[in-house]
Coordinates of C-alpha atoms and ligand atoms in Angstrom, one line a residue:
M2 CA -14.5 40.1 6.5
N3 CA -13.4 36.5 6.0
T4 CA -11.4 35.2 3.0
F5 CA -14.4 33.7 1.3
F6 CA -16.2 37.0 1.0
K7 CA -13.0 38.9 0.1
K8 CA -12.0 36.4 -2.6
N9 CA -15.3 36.8 -4.4
Q10 CA -15.7 40.5 -4.0
F11 CA -14.5 41.5 -7.4
F12 CA -16.8 39.1 -9.3
A13 CA -19.7 40.0 -7.1
W14 CA -19.5 43.7 -7.6
F15 CA -19.2 43.2 -11.3
L16 CA -22.5 41.3 -11.1
L17 CA -24.1 43.9 -8.9
L18 CA -23.1 46.7 -11.2
S19 CA -24.9 44.9 -14.0
F20 CA -28.0 44.9 -11.7
L21 CA -31.2 45.1 -13.7
P22 CA -34.7 45.9 -12.6
K23 CA -37.1 43.2 -11.7
T24 CA -37.7 41.2 -14.8
G25 CA -34.4 41.8 -16.6
S26 CA -31.6 39.7 -15.3
C27 CA -31.4 35.9 -15.1
Q28 CA -27.8 35.9 -13.7
D29 CA -27.5 35.4 -10.0
V30 CA -26.2 38.6 -8.5
Y31 CA -25.4 36.9 -5.2
A32 CA -23.8 33.9 -6.8
P33 CA -20.5 34.2 -5.0
W34 CA -22.1 34.2 -1.6
R35 CA -25.4 32.5 -1.8
Q36 CA -24.3 29.0 -0.8
Q37 CA -22.2 30.3 2.0
W38 CA -25.2 32.4 3.3
L39 CA -27.4 29.3 3.3
K40 CA -24.7 27.2 5.0
L41 CA -24.2 29.8 7.7
A42 CA -28.0 30.0 8.2
D43 CA -28.1 26.2 8.6
E44 CA -25.2 26.2 11.1
L45 CA -27.0 28.8 13.2
K46 CA -30.1 26.8 13.5
P47 CA -30.8 26.7 17.3
A48 CA -31.6 23.7 19.4
L49 CA -35.0 24.1 21.0
T50 CA -35.4 24.2 24.7
E51 CA -38.1 21.7 25.9
T52 CA -40.3 21.9 29.0
I53 CA -43.2 19.8 30.0
E54 CA -46.3 21.8 30.7
T55 CA -49.5 20.4 32.3
P56 CA -53.0 21.8 32.5
E57 CA -53.8 24.1 35.4
R58 CA -57.5 23.6 35.5
M59 CA -60.7 22.4 33.8
V60 CA -63.0 25.0 32.5
N61 CA -66.3 25.6 30.8
I62 CA -66.4 28.2 28.1
I63 CA -69.6 30.1 28.2
T64 CA -71.0 33.1 26.4
D65 CA -70.7 36.5 27.9
Q66 CA -71.5 39.7 26.0
N67 CA -68.9 41.6 28.0
A68 CA -66.1 39.2 27.4
F69 CA -63.6 39.4 24.5
Q70 CA -65.3 38.0 21.4
G71 CA -68.3 37.0 23.5
W72 CA -66.8 34.0 25.3
K73 CA -65.2 33.5 28.7
T74 CA -64.0 30.6 30.9
V75 CA -65.5 29.6 34.2
P76 CA -64.2 26.9 36.5
A77 CA -65.4 23.3 36.0
S78 CA -64.7 20.1 37.9
S79 CA -61.2 19.3 39.1
L80 CA -58.3 17.6 37.3
T81 CA -58.2 14.9 39.9
D82 CA -61.8 14.0 39.0
L83 CA -61.0 14.0 35.3
Y84 CA -58.1 11.5 35.8
A85 CA -60.0 9.3 38.2
T86 CA -63.3 9.0 36.4
S87 CA -64.5 7.1 33.3
F88 CA -64.1 9.3 30.3
K89 CA -67.2 7.8 28.8
T90 CA -69.2 9.5 31.5
Q91 CA -67.4 12.8 30.9
K92 CA -67.5 12.8 27.0
T93 CA -66.3 16.4 26.6
V94 CA -63.8 18.3 28.7
T95 CA -62.0 21.6 28.2
L96 CA -58.6 22.2 29.8
D97 CA -56.8 25.4 30.5
F98 CA -53.0 25.4 30.6
G99 CA -53.0 28.8 32.3
K100 CA -50.7 30.3 29.7
H101 CA -49.9 30.1 26.0
I102 CA -48.0 27.1 24.9
T103 CA -46.3 26.0 21.7
G104 CA -45.6 22.3 21.4
Y105 CA -46.6 18.7 21.2
F106 CA -49.7 17.6 23.1
S107 CA -50.1 14.1 24.5
F108 CA -52.1 12.0 27.0
N109 CA -52.5 8.4 28.0
V110 CA -55.6 6.2 27.8
A111 CA -55.9 3.4 30.2
T112 CA -58.5 0.6 30.7
L113 CA -60.9 1.0 33.6
K114 CA -63.2 -2.0 33.0
G115 CA -63.5 -4.9 30.5
T116 CA -61.3 -5.8 27.5
P117 CA -60.8 -3.1 24.9
D118 CA -62.5 -4.5 21.7
A119 CA -62.6 -1.4 19.5
P120 CA -60.8 1.8 18.8
L121 CA -61.6 5.1 20.4
K122 CA -62.2 8.2 18.4
F123 CA -61.7 11.8 19.7
K124 CA -61.9 15.3 18.4
L125 CA -59.4 17.7 19.9
T126 CA -59.7 21.4 19.4
F127 CA -56.9 23.7 20.4
G128 CA -57.4 27.5 21.0
E129 CA -55.2 30.4 21.8
V130 CA -58.3 32.3 23.0
P131 CA -61.7 30.9 24.2
S132 CA -63.7 31.8 21.1
E133 CA -61.6 29.4 19.0
I134 CA -62.8 26.5 21.0
E135 CA -66.5 27.3 20.7
T136 CA -67.0 29.0 17.4
P137 CA -68.1 26.5 14.7
Y138 CA -65.5 26.4 11.9
D139 CA -67.8 25.1 9.2
P140 CA -69.1 25.9 6.7
Y141 CA -65.8 27.7 6.5
K142 CA -65.9 31.3 5.5
G143 CA -62.3 32.5 5.8
D144 CA -59.8 33.4 3.1
L145 CA -56.8 31.4 4.4
S146 CA -56.7 27.7 4.5
R147 CA -59.2 26.0 6.8
A148 CA -56.4 23.6 7.7
W149 CA -54.8 26.3 9.9
L150 CA -57.6 25.9 12.4
Q151 CA -56.4 23.6 15.2
D152 CA -59.0 20.8 15.3
E153 CA -57.8 17.2 14.9
Y154 CA -59.7 13.9 14.7
I155 CA -57.7 11.0 16.1
T156 CA -58.4 7.3 16.3
V157 CA -56.7 5.3 19.1
M158 CA -56.3 1.7 18.1
D159 CA -54.6 0.2 21.2
I160 CA -55.6 0.6 24.8
P161 CA -53.6 1.3 26.9
S162 CA -51.5 3.7 24.9
L163 CA -49.8 7.0 24.7
V164 CA -51.4 9.4 22.3
T165 CA -49.3 12.2 20.8
I166 CA -50.5 14.7 18.4
S167 CA -47.8 15.0 15.8
R168 CA -48.7 18.5 14.7
R169 CA -47.1 21.3 16.8
M170 CA -50.0 23.2 18.4
A171 CA -50.2 26.8 19.7
F172 CA -52.8 27.1 22.4
R173 CA -53.8 27.8 26.0
Y174 CA -57.1 25.8 25.8
V175 CA -57.8 22.3 24.5
K176 CA -61.2 20.7 24.2
I177 CA -61.4 16.9 24.1
E178 CA -64.5 15.3 22.8
L179 CA -65.2 11.6 22.7
L180 CA -66.8 10.7 19.3
G181 CA -66.7 6.9 19.4
S182 CA -66.2 4.1 21.9
S183 CA -67.3 0.5 22.6
Q184 CA -70.1 -0.4 25.1
Y185 CA -68.0 -3.4 26.1
F186 CA -65.2 -1.6 28.0
D187 CA -64.5 1.6 29.9
F188 CA -61.4 3.8 30.0
K189 CA -59.9 6.9 31.5
I190 CA -57.5 9.5 30.2
E191 CA -54.5 10.5 32.2
N192 CA -51.3 12.5 32.2
L193 CA -52.4 15.3 29.9
R194 CA -49.3 17.3 29.0
C195 CA -47.5 19.3 26.3
R196 CA -43.9 19.2 25.4
A197 CA -43.4 22.9 24.9
V198 CA -40.7 24.3 22.6
S199 CA -38.9 27.6 22.1
S200 CA -35.4 28.7 21.2
V201 CA -35.3 31.1 24.1
K202 CA -32.8 30.1 26.7
T203 CA -32.3 33.3 28.8
K204 CA -34.3 35.2 31.2
P205 CA -34.3 39.0 30.7
S206 CA -33.8 41.3 33.6
A207 CA -36.7 42.5 35.7
L208 CA -38.1 46.0 35.1
Q209 CA -37.6 48.7 37.7
P210 CA -39.6 47.7 40.8
N211 CA -41.6 51.0 40.8
A212 CA -42.6 50.7 37.1
H213 CA -46.4 51.2 36.4
D214 CA -48.3 48.0 37.0
M215 CA -49.8 47.9 33.6
I216 CA -46.3 48.4 32.0
K217 CA -45.1 45.4 33.9
K218 CA -48.0 43.3 32.7
I219 CA -47.6 44.5 29.1
D220 CA -43.9 43.7 29.2
S221 CA -44.5 40.2 30.5
V222 CA -47.2 39.5 27.9
G223 CA -44.8 40.9 25.3
L224 CA -42.0 38.6 26.4
N225 CA -44.3 35.6 26.3
T226 CA -45.4 36.5 22.8
L227 CA -41.8 36.9 21.6
K228 CA -40.7 33.7 23.4
E229 CA -43.4 31.6 21.7
C230 CA -42.6 33.0 18.3
M231 CA -38.8 32.4 18.7
Q232 CA -38.5 28.9 17.3
T233 CA -35.8 27.8 14.8
V234 CA -36.6 31.1 13.0
Y235 CA -38.5 34.2 14.2
E236 CA -42.0 32.9 13.3
D237 CA -44.8 35.4 12.7
G238 CA -47.1 33.3 14.8
P239 CA -46.7 29.8 16.2
K240 CA -50.3 28.9 15.2
R241 CA -50.2 30.6 11.7
D242 CA -48.3 31.1 9.5
R243 CA -45.4 29.6 11.5
R244 CA -42.7 31.1 9.2
L245 CA -40.3 33.9 8.7
W246 CA -41.5 37.2 7.3
I247 CA -39.1 40.2 7.0
G248 CA -41.4 42.7 8.7
D249 CA -42.0 40.4 11.7
L250 CA -38.2 39.6 11.8
Y251 CA -37.5 43.3 12.0
L252 CA -39.8 43.9 15.0
E253 CA -38.9 40.7 16.8
S254 CA -35.2 41.4 16.5
L255 CA -35.7 44.8 18.0
A256 CA -37.5 43.3 21.0
N257 CA -35.0 40.5 21.2
S258 CA -32.0 42.9 21.4
Y259 CA -33.5 44.4 24.6
S260 CA -34.6 41.1 26.2
F261 CA -33.5 37.6 25.3
K262 CA -30.5 38.8 23.3
N263 CA -30.4 35.8 21.1
H264 CA -28.6 37.6 18.3
D265 CA -27.6 34.4 16.5
L266 CA -31.3 33.9 15.7
T267 CA -31.4 37.3 14.0
K268 CA -28.2 36.5 12.2
R269 CA -29.6 33.2 11.0
C270 CA -32.8 34.8 9.7
Q271 CA -31.0 37.5 7.8
Y272 CA -28.7 34.9 6.1
L273 CA -31.7 32.7 5.3
L274 CA -33.6 35.5 3.6
A275 CA -30.5 36.6 1.7
G276 CA -29.8 33.0 0.6
L277 CA -33.4 32.5 -0.5
S278 CA -33.7 35.7 -2.4
D279 CA -34.4 35.8 -6.1
K280 CA -31.5 35.7 -8.6
N281 CA -31.8 39.4 -9.4
G282 CA -31.2 40.2 -5.7
Y283 CA -34.8 40.9 -4.8
L284 CA -35.8 39.6 -1.4
V285 CA -38.8 37.4 -0.9
G286 CA -41.1 38.6 1.8
T287 CA -41.4 35.2 3.5
V288 CA -39.6 31.9 3.5
F289 CA -40.2 28.4 4.8
E290 CA -37.7 26.1 6.6
T291 CA -39.1 22.7 5.7
P292 CA -38.8 20.2 4.1
E293 CA -35.9 22.3 2.7
P294 CA -35.4 26.0 3.1
H295 CA -37.3 27.7 0.3
P296 CA -39.0 31.1 -0.4
Q297 CA -42.7 31.6 -1.1
A298 CA -42.1 32.2 -4.8
G299 CA -43.3 35.5 -6.1
Q300 CA -44.2 37.0 -2.7
H301 CA -42.5 40.4 -2.9
L302 CA -43.3 43.1 -0.4
L303 CA -41.6 46.3 -1.1
D304 CA -41.9 47.7 2.4
Y305 CA -40.6 44.5 3.9
S306 CA -37.6 44.5 1.5
F307 CA -36.7 48.0 2.6
L308 CA -37.0 47.0 6.3
Y309 CA -34.4 44.3 5.7
N310 CA -31.8 47.1 5.5
V311 CA -33.1 48.7 8.7
T312 CA -32.9 45.2 10.4
L313 CA -29.3 44.8 9.3
K314 CA -28.3 48.3 10.5
E315 CA -30.1 47.7 13.9
Y316 CA -28.4 44.3 14.1
L317 CA -25.0 45.8 13.6
T318 CA -25.6 48.5 16.1
A319 CA -26.8 45.9 18.7
T320 CA -23.9 43.4 18.1
N321 CA -21.0 45.1 16.4
D322 CA -20.9 42.0 14.2
Y323 CA -19.2 43.7 11.3
Q324 CA -18.5 40.4 9.6
T325 CA -22.2 39.6 9.1
A326 CA -23.0 43.2 8.2
N327 CA -20.2 43.3 5.6
S328 CA -21.2 39.9 4.1
L329 CA -24.8 41.0 3.8
W330 CA -24.1 44.5 2.6
P331 CA -24.6 43.4 -1.1
V332 CA -28.2 42.6 -0.2
A333 CA -28.7 46.0 1.4
K334 CA -27.2 47.7 -1.6
V335 CA -29.5 46.0 -4.0
Q336 CA -32.6 47.0 -1.9
A337 CA -31.4 50.6 -2.0
E338 CA -31.0 50.3 -5.8
I339 CA -34.6 49.0 -6.0
A340 CA -35.8 52.0 -4.0
K341 CA -33.8 54.3 -6.3
S342 CA -35.4 52.8 -9.4
Y343 CA -38.9 54.1 -8.3
I344 CA -37.9 57.7 -7.6
L345 CA -39.4 60.0 -10.2
P346 CA -37.5 63.1 -11.4
N347 CA -39.7 65.3 -9.1
G348 CA -38.4 63.4 -6.1
L349 CA -41.7 61.5 -5.4
M350 CA -41.9 57.7 -5.5
D351 CA -43.6 56.3 -8.5
F352 CA -46.4 54.8 -6.4
E353 CA -48.5 53.5 -9.3
K354 CA -45.6 51.6 -10.7
A355 CA -44.6 50.2 -7.3
K356 CA -48.2 49.2 -6.6
K357 CA -48.4 47.3 -9.9
E358 CA -45.2 45.4 -9.3
W359 CA -45.2 44.8 -5.5
W360 CA -47.4 44.0 -2.6
L361 CA -47.2 47.2 -0.5
F362 CA -48.2 46.0 2.9
F363 CA -47.9 48.8 5.6
D364 CA -51.0 47.6 7.5
W365 CA -54.0 45.4 7.3
K366 CA -56.4 48.2 6.2
E367 CA -58.1 47.9 2.9
E368 CA -59.0 51.5 2.5
L369 CA -55.5 52.9 3.3
D370 CA -53.9 55.0 0.6
K371 CA -50.2 54.0 0.9
S372 CA -48.5 56.5 -1.4
T373 CA -47.4 59.0 1.3
A374 CA -46.4 56.2 3.6
L375 CA -44.3 54.7 0.8
Q376 CA -42.6 58.1 0.3
G377 CA -41.8 58.3 4.0
L378 CA -40.6 54.7 4.4
T379 CA -38.4 55.1 1.4
I380 CA -36.7 58.2 2.7
Y381 CA -36.3 56.5 6.1
T382 CA -34.8 53.4 4.5
L383 CA -32.4 55.3 2.4
K384 CA -31.3 57.2 5.5
Q385 CA -30.8 54.0 7.5
T386 CA -29.0 52.4 4.6
Y387 CA -26.6 55.3 4.4
E388 CA -26.0 55.1 8.2
L389 CA -25.2 51.4 7.7
A390 CA -22.9 52.3 4.8
K391 CA -21.1 54.8 7.0
L392 CA -20.7 52.2 9.8
L393 CA -19.2 49.9 7.2
K394 CA -17.1 52.7 5.7
K395 CA -18.9 52.1 2.4
E396 CA -20.7 55.4 1.9
H397 CA -18.7 56.0 -1.3
E398 CA -20.7 53.1 -2.8
L399 CA -24.0 55.1 -2.3
K400 CA -22.7 58.6 -2.5
E401 CA -25.8 59.8 -4.4
L402 CA -28.0 59.0 -1.4
P403 CA -27.7 62.2 0.6
E404 CA -28.8 64.3 -2.3
L405 CA -31.6 61.9 -3.2
I406 CA -32.9 62.0 0.4
R407 CA -32.8 65.8 0.4
K408 CA -34.8 65.8 -2.9
M409 CA -37.3 63.3 -1.7
S410 CA -37.9 65.1 1.6
Q411 CA -38.4 68.4 -0.2
A412 CA -40.8 66.8 -2.6
A413 CA -42.7 65.3 0.3
R414 CA -43.0 68.6 2.1
T415 CA -44.1 70.5 -1.1
N416 CA -46.6 67.9 -2.4
L417 CA -47.8 66.0 0.6
Y418 CA -48.0 68.3 3.5
D419 CA -51.1 70.4 4.1
S420 CA -50.0 73.3 6.2
K421 CA -53.6 74.4 6.9
L422 CA -54.5 71.0 8.3
G423 CA -51.1 70.5 9.9
L424 CA -51.2 67.0 8.4
F425 CA -49.8 64.9 5.6
T426 CA -52.3 63.7 3.1
S427 CA -52.2 60.8 0.7
G428 CA -53.4 60.2 -2.9
S429 CA -55.7 62.1 -5.1
K430 CA -58.4 62.1 -2.5
K431 CA -56.1 63.6 0.0
Q432 CA -56.7 60.8 2.5
V433 CA -55.7 61.5 6.1
S434 CA -54.2 58.5 7.9
Y435 CA -52.0 57.5 10.8
A436 CA -49.8 55.7 8.4
S437 CA -48.9 58.8 6.4
Q438 CA -48.1 60.9 9.5
I439 CA -46.1 58.1 11.1
W440 CA -43.8 57.5 8.1
M441 CA -43.4 61.1 7.3
V442 CA -42.4 61.8 10.9
L443 CA -40.0 58.8 10.9
A444 CA -38.5 60.1 7.7
N445 CA -37.9 63.3 9.5
V446 CA -39.1 65.6 6.7
T447 CA -40.7 68.1 9.0
S448 CA -39.6 70.5 11.6
P449 CA -39.9 69.1 15.2
A450 CA -42.9 71.3 15.8
E451 CA -44.7 70.1 12.6
A452 CA -44.0 66.5 13.5
K453 CA -45.6 67.0 17.0
L454 CA -48.5 68.8 15.4
A455 CA -49.1 66.1 12.8
L456 CA -49.1 63.4 15.4
R457 CA -51.4 65.3 17.8
N458 CA -53.8 66.3 15.0
I459 CA -54.1 62.8 13.7
T460 CA -55.4 61.5 17.0
S461 CA -58.3 64.0 17.0
H462 CA -59.1 63.9 13.3
K463 CA -62.5 62.3 12.9
E464 CA -62.0 60.8 9.4
A465 CA -58.5 59.6 10.0
V466 CA -57.7 56.0 8.8
I467 CA -56.6 54.4 12.0
P468 CA -54.1 51.5 12.3
G469 CA -55.6 48.0 11.7
A470 CA -53.0 46.0 13.4
P471 CA -50.3 46.3 16.1
Y472 CA -47.7 46.3 13.3
L473 CA -48.5 49.8 12.3
Y474 CA -49.1 50.8 16.0
H475 CA -45.4 50.0 16.6
F476 CA -44.4 52.7 14.2
F477 CA -46.8 55.1 15.7
I478 CA -45.2 54.7 19.1
S479 CA -41.8 55.1 17.4
A480 CA -42.9 58.3 15.7
L481 CA -44.2 59.7 19.0
I482 CA -40.9 59.0 20.7
E483 CA -38.9 60.4 17.8
S484 CA -40.8 63.6 17.9
G485 CA -40.4 64.0 21.7
L486 CA -44.0 63.2 22.6
K487 CA -43.0 61.0 25.5
T488 CA -46.2 61.2 27.6
E489 CA -48.3 60.5 24.6
A490 CA -46.1 57.5 23.7
K491 CA -46.6 56.0 27.1
E492 CA -50.3 56.7 27.1
A493 CA -50.7 55.2 23.6
L494 CA -48.8 52.1 24.5
I495 CA -50.7 51.6 27.8
N496 CA -54.1 52.2 26.1
Y497 CA -53.5 49.9 23.1
W498 CA -51.5 47.0 24.4
G499 CA -53.0 47.4 27.9
G500 CA -56.4 47.1 26.1
M501 CA -55.5 43.6 25.0
V502 CA -54.2 42.8 28.5
K503 CA -57.5 43.9 30.0
K504 CA -59.4 41.7 27.6
G505 CA -57.4 38.7 28.8
A506 CA -54.5 38.5 26.4
D507 CA -51.6 36.3 27.7
T508 CA -49.9 36.8 24.4
F509 CA -50.5 39.8 22.0
W510 CA -52.7 39.5 18.9
E511 CA -52.1 39.8 15.2
V512 CA -55.0 42.1 14.8
Y513 CA -56.4 44.4 17.4
D514 CA -59.0 47.1 17.0
P515 CA -60.3 48.3 20.4
N516 CA -63.7 48.8 18.8
D517 CA -64.1 45.6 16.9
A518 CA -63.2 42.3 18.5
Y519 CA -64.1 40.3 15.4
L520 CA -62.0 42.2 12.9
S521 CA -60.1 39.8 10.7
P522 CA -58.1 40.5 7.5
Y523 CA -59.0 36.9 6.6
H524 CA -62.8 37.3 7.1
F525 CA -63.0 34.8 9.9
F526 CA -61.7 35.9 13.3
P527 CA -60.8 32.4 14.7
I528 CA -58.1 32.1 12.0
N529 CA -56.4 35.3 13.3
S530 CA -53.2 34.6 15.2
Y531 CA -53.5 35.4 18.9
C532 CA -49.8 35.1 19.6
H533 CA -48.2 37.3 17.0
A534 CA -44.6 38.4 16.5
W535 CA -45.3 41.9 15.4
S536 CA -47.2 42.7 18.6
C537 CA -44.3 42.0 20.9
T538 CA -42.6 45.3 20.6
P539 CA -43.7 47.0 23.8
V540 CA -40.8 44.9 25.2
Y541 CA -38.5 46.9 23.0
F542 CA -40.0 50.3 23.9
I543 CA -40.3 49.6 27.6
R544 CA -36.7 48.4 27.9
K545 CA -35.0 50.7 25.5
Y546 CA -36.6 53.9 26.9
P547 CA -36.9 53.2 30.7
D548 CA -37.2 57.0 31.3
I549 CA -40.4 57.1 29.3
F550 CA -42.0 53.8 30.1
Q551 CA -40.7 52.5 33.5
Ligands
RAM19 C1 -49.6 37.8 7.5 C2 -48.9 37.5 8.7 C3 -47.5 38.1 8.8 C4 -47.3 39.3 8.0 C5 -47.9 39.3 6.7 C6 -47.8 40.5 5.8 O1 -49.7 36.7 6.7 O2 -49.6 37.9 9.7 O3 -47.2 38.4 10.2 O4 -46.0 39.7 8.0 O5 -49.2 38.9 6.8

């Protein structure tokens, strides 16, 4: 631990000991470290690697009932024709870059005939998937801002000129429509390109040559997804919301540890979140980098706060960077204190209180009862935090945890396990869901045989609440592996992520329900993110467990 942290340790622990629940304290519990954390985060900001990407082909996007979301691409005329011919005669073109790109789009306009006597007006629409190009956006029906949709109107005043879209775009397809031009001159467009950016600098090793073909494809799409999301922070999605969320960071950092190994990015993000936490030590679920690093005020996700501790433990295991883990230990300790403050005398989490005070995320699934999942995640978090404490030789600071974990596990078995069904249930209506089985299995409160049974039973249970997004599916695969269901883990991964590959994904999606291509937590599917951080984790599974997946 460096001198800065040592010097301030006494004062800091004094503040931490006077830690008060959410609304109480106005003293900054991280005061001795906060500025240093933000400084370190800033110093670790990576330079982006830039590459120039050009379109591969021109396409038309047409309806097809069998295609993902009802749209598919078919070849159109050639790029050579596009560049050589008057754009006034073409009016609308769609380009396919052949892969997902995150960056700055530009093109040149040049005179073909006459003297330019008026501006040109274009509409540009960028899409990660074909449906985004052709689905009308207005009247807008989504819950998130209409402004996330990637359509831009531009006016070009001088001809010839270089046109660059200042907004960073995330896309594979771009449609260019000519909205206005003068009858007294003609022009062409040329040199369409995109300055693509990512902080990835390394190339991960290849998989075993005899790995299953679909596993190879899933790995490659997963790597693309992660690479596109790795910018100056781990973004959740380069199209939307383009910012750091704790839950996404956790999954991206796992995948990164087994692929690009850019551990400094993980370190930066952990410091950033610590530095931008509330004065009482509560982490904010999501933070922004610009114009100045700042949190999304009031955005508290209890499950994400807990996963911060797991992220730190995994980071330490992957890097042996004890200095960082020691300096961020106060944050982990506060999150453990938060968890403790919701444990009732009977060993169950006070779900009603937690629900009132926090956003409990777990999955995009409105009907999901999250009480059992919360019990499981809390046990899991406390176990991981204790492991972290042991690695840092600080278990004396949390010596009450083993007994609490035992009590909570016992309470879970007694109150939440239905031995007749061989499943965990959740809430007063005894809801049966994947989320409950997953988190109870990961919390390891059952015997190995019961864990296997619960995971097998859930897949055949007709009324089970299924995962709404790849985020929860990650934990499902984890639970299958943890309980020794290796074949099932491989099958589930191939079916779920392979399902996206078969539907044309070149990066994995934020939301994927094999039976509903139009599902959107925001009530308008084009606003979903189609290159989404939390979907990249097959990379982690495939590479961490080659015996299962390769
Ligand atoms: C959405 C984003 C992000 C996720 C949060 C909870 O806004 O998709 O990835 O972490 O929800």
